[in-house]
XYZ file of C-alpha atoms in Angstrom:
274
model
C 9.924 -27.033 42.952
C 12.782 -26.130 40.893
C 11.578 -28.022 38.010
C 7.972 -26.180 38.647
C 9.893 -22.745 38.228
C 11.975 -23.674 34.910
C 8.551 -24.556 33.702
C 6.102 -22.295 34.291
C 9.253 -19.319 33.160
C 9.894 -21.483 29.969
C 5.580 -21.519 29.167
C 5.297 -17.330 30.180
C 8.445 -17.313 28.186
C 7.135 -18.867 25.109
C 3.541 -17.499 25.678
C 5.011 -14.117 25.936
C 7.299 -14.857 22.487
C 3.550 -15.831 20.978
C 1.911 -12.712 21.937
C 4.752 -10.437 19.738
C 5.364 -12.571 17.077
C 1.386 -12.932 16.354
C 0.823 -8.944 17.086
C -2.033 -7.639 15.109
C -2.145 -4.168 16.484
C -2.359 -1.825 13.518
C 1.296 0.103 13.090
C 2.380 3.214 11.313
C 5.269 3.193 9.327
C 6.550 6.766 8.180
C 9.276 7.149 5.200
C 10.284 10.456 4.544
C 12.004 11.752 0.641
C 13.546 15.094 -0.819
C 13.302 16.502 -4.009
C 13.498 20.024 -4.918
C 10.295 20.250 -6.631
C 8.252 20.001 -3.404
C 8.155 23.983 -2.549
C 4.997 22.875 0.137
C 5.689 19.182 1.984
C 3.120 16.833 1.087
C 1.749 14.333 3.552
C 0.354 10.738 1.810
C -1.737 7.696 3.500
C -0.912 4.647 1.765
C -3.764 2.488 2.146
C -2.896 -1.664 0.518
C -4.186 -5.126 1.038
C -7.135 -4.644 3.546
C -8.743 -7.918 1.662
C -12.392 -6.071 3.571
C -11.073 -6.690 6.496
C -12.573 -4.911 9.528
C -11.638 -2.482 11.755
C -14.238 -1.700 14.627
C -17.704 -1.167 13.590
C -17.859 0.744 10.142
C -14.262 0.942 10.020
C -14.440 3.660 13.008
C -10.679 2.508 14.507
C -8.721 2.187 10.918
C -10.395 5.533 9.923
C -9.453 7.075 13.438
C -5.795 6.172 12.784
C -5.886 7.391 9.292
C -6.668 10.871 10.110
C -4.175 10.904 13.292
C -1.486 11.366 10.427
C -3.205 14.532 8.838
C -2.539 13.246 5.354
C -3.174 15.765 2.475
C -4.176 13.120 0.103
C -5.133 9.170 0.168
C -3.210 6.484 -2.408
C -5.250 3.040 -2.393
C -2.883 0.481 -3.728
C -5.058 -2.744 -4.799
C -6.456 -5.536 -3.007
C -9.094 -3.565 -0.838
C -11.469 -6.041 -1.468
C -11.244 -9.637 -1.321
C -12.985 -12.086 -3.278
C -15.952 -13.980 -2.163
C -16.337 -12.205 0.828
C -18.299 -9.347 0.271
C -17.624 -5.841 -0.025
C -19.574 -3.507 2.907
C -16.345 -3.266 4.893
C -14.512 -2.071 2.160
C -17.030 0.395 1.002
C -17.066 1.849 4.306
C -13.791 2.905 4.084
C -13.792 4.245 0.746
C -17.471 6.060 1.425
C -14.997 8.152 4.115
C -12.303 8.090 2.276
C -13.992 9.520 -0.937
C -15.614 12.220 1.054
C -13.157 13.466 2.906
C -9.529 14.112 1.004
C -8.359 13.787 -3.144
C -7.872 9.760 -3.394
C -6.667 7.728 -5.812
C -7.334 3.769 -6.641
C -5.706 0.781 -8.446
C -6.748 -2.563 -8.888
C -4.863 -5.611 -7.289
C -4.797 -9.459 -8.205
C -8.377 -9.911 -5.482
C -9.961 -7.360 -7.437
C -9.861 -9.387 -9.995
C -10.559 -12.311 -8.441
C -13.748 -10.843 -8.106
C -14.638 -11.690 -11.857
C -16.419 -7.910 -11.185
C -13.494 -5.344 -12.087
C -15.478 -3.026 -13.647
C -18.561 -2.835 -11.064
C -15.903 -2.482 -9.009
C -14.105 0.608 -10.656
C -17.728 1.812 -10.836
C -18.310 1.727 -7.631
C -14.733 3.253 -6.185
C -15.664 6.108 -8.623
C -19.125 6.569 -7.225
C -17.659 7.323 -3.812
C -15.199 10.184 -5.819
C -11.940 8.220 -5.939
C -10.350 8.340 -8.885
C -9.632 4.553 -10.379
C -5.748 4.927 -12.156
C -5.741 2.496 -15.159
C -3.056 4.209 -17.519
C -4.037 7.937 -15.889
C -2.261 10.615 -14.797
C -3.433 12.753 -12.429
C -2.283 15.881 -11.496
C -2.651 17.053 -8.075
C -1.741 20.561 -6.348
C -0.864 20.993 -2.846
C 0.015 24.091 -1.689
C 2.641 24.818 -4.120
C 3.863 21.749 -4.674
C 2.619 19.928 -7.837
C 1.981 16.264 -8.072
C 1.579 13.765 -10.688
C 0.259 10.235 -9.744
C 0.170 7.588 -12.021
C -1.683 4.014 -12.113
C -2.225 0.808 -13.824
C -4.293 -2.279 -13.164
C -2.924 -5.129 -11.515
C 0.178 -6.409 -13.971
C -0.577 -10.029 -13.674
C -4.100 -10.113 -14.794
C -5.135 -7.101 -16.550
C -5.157 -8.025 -20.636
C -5.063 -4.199 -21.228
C -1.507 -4.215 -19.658
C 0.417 -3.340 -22.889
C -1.427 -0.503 -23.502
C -1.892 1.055 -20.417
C 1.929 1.104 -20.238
C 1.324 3.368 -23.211
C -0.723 5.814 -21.785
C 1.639 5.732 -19.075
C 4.443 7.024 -20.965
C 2.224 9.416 -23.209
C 0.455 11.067 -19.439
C 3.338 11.468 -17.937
C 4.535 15.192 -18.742
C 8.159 15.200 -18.121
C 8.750 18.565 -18.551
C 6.596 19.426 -15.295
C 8.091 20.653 -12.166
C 6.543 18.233 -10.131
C 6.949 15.092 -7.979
C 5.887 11.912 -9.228
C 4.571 8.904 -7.840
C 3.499 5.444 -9.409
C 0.729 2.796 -8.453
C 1.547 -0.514 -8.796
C 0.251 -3.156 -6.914
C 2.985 -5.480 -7.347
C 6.178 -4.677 -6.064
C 8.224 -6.998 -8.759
C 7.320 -5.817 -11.945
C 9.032 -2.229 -10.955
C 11.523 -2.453 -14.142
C 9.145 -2.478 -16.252
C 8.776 1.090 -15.427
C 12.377 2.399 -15.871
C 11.437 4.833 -18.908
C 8.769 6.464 -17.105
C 9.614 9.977 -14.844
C 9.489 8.555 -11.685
C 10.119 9.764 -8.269
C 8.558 7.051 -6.300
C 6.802 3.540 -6.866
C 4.018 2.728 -4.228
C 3.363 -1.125 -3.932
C 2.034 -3.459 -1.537
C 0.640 -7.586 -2.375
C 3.316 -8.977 -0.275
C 1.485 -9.230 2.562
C 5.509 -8.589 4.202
C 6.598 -12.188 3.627
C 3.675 -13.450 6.061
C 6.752 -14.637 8.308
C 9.251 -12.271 9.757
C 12.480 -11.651 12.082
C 13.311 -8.530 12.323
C 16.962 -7.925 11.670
C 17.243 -11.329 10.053
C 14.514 -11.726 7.562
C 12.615 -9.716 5.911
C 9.860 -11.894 4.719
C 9.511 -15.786 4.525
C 7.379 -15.899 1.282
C 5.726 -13.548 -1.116
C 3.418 -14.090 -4.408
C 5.516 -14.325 -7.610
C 8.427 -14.061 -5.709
C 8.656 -17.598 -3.987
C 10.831 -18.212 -0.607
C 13.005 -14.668 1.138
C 11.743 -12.176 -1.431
C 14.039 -9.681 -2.399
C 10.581 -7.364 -2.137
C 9.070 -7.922 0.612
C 8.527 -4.555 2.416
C 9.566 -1.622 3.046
C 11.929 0.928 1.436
C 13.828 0.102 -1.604
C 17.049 2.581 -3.222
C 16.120 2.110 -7.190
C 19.009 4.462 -7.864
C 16.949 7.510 -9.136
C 13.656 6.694 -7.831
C 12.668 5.212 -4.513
C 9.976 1.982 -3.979
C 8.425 1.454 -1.260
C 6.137 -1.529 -0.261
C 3.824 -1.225 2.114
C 2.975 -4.417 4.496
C -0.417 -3.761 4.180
C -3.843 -3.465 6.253
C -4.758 -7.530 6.358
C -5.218 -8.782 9.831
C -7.206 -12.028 9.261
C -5.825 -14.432 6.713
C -5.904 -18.364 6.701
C -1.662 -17.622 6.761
C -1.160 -16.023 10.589
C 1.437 -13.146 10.034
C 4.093 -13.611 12.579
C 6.451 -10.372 14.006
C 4.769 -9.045 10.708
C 1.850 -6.213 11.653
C -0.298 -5.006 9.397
C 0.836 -1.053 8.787
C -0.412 1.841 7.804
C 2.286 4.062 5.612
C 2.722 7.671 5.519
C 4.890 9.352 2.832
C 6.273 12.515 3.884
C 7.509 14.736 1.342
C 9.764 17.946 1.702
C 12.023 20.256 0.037
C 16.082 19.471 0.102
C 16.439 23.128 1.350
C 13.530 22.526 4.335
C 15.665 19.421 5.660
């Protein structure tokens, strides 16, 4: 009997280990920044990496839990579709997405994939989401002005060099405003130090696949090998803030374990509101 006991505690032990560490609940993740230039806080989703995944029929759940954080404007940060497997789940997000708040797009390494980058672009466009390769936008809310900034994924893009140009020429420095980079990989940040930034939005990572909280951060990431030094989460640049986002991917051949897929917010807000 005794034997029995240690057993069966030791299986619900290890099934109950299982069940956390292979989690695939959806999780919001909220990081919060200052500045002085935002007279009217700004609320962001940052949507990365849902590789047309599926949630609930026509993406009903994901875009329930999207608009439970009242954002004021939606960042897509690359990899939102996923080659070879179609593209309806996707496009039912962005249809929403598109329809319902200002939204901005970059291109990620599957988009590419895809060997159909610009029917893609095309078609993020037709849903009235603006695709950021070299852009600037500028975006108002409330009083509080915004400039967001793209580029297609760094890896693959031959048009890298000179959308870094039209980076640095779109960017008005002079602007009272806060602003805020797309770049789907988290890595190449540095190659932005001469551009105004305020914040770099990334995802790609995945979160290291593997995780333990408090002791590592992520097991392996793309172009960064074994324990990236970027794997997610927020990152002190100095005088500009990164932040990688885990991402929306659920269903992978690579099981994510005590790594859920997360959906960001960005909460901005004057020094003096704080």
């Amino acid at each position: 009997m005794k034997k029995f006991l240690v057993s069966l505690v030791s299986i619900l032990a290890i099934t109950g280990l299982a069940t956390v560490a292979l989690n695939k609940k959806l999780k919001h993740v909220t990081y919060q920044f200052q500045d002085q230039n935002i007279k009217t806080p700004v609320h962001i989703a940052v949507l990365t990496d849902l590789h047309n995944n599926l949630y609930g029929p026509e993406q009903v759940e994901l875009i329930e839990e999207i608009k439970a954080t009242n954002p004021d404007l939606i960042l897509l940060v690359g990899d939102i579709f996923e080659v070879n497997n179609g593209t309806d789940n996707a496009k039912y997000l962005l249809e929403w997405v598109g329809a319902n708040y200002p939204a901005y797009f970059v291109t990620g390494n599957h988009e590419y994939y895809t060997k159909e980058i610009l029917p893609l672009k095309e078609l993020v466009e037709s849903y009235h989401i603006k695709v950021l390769d070299g852009d600037v936008a500028v975006l108002k809310v409330g009083e509080t002005y915004l400039q967001i900034g793209g580029m297609d994924d760094g890896k693959h893009s031959t048009n890298y060099p000179n959308q870094m140009r039209q980076l640095n020429e779109n960017f008005d420095s002079s602007m009272e405003s806060y602003n805020i980079l797309l770049s789907h990989r988290p890595e190449i940040f540095e190659d932005f130090n001469d551009l105004p930034l305020d914040l770099i939005l990334s995802g790609h990572t995945h979160g290291g696949q593997w995780r333990i909280p408090g002791l590592i951060n992520g097991l392996f990431a793309p172009d960064q090998g074994l324990f990236p030094k970027y794997a997610g989460g927020e990152y002190d640049l100095g005088n500009r803030n990164l932040v990688i986002s885990r991402g929306l991917i659920y269903q992978s051949k690579i099981p994510r374990i005590f790594n859920r897929p997360e959906l960001v917010t960005i909460e901005l807000v004057n020094v003096e509101n704080e």
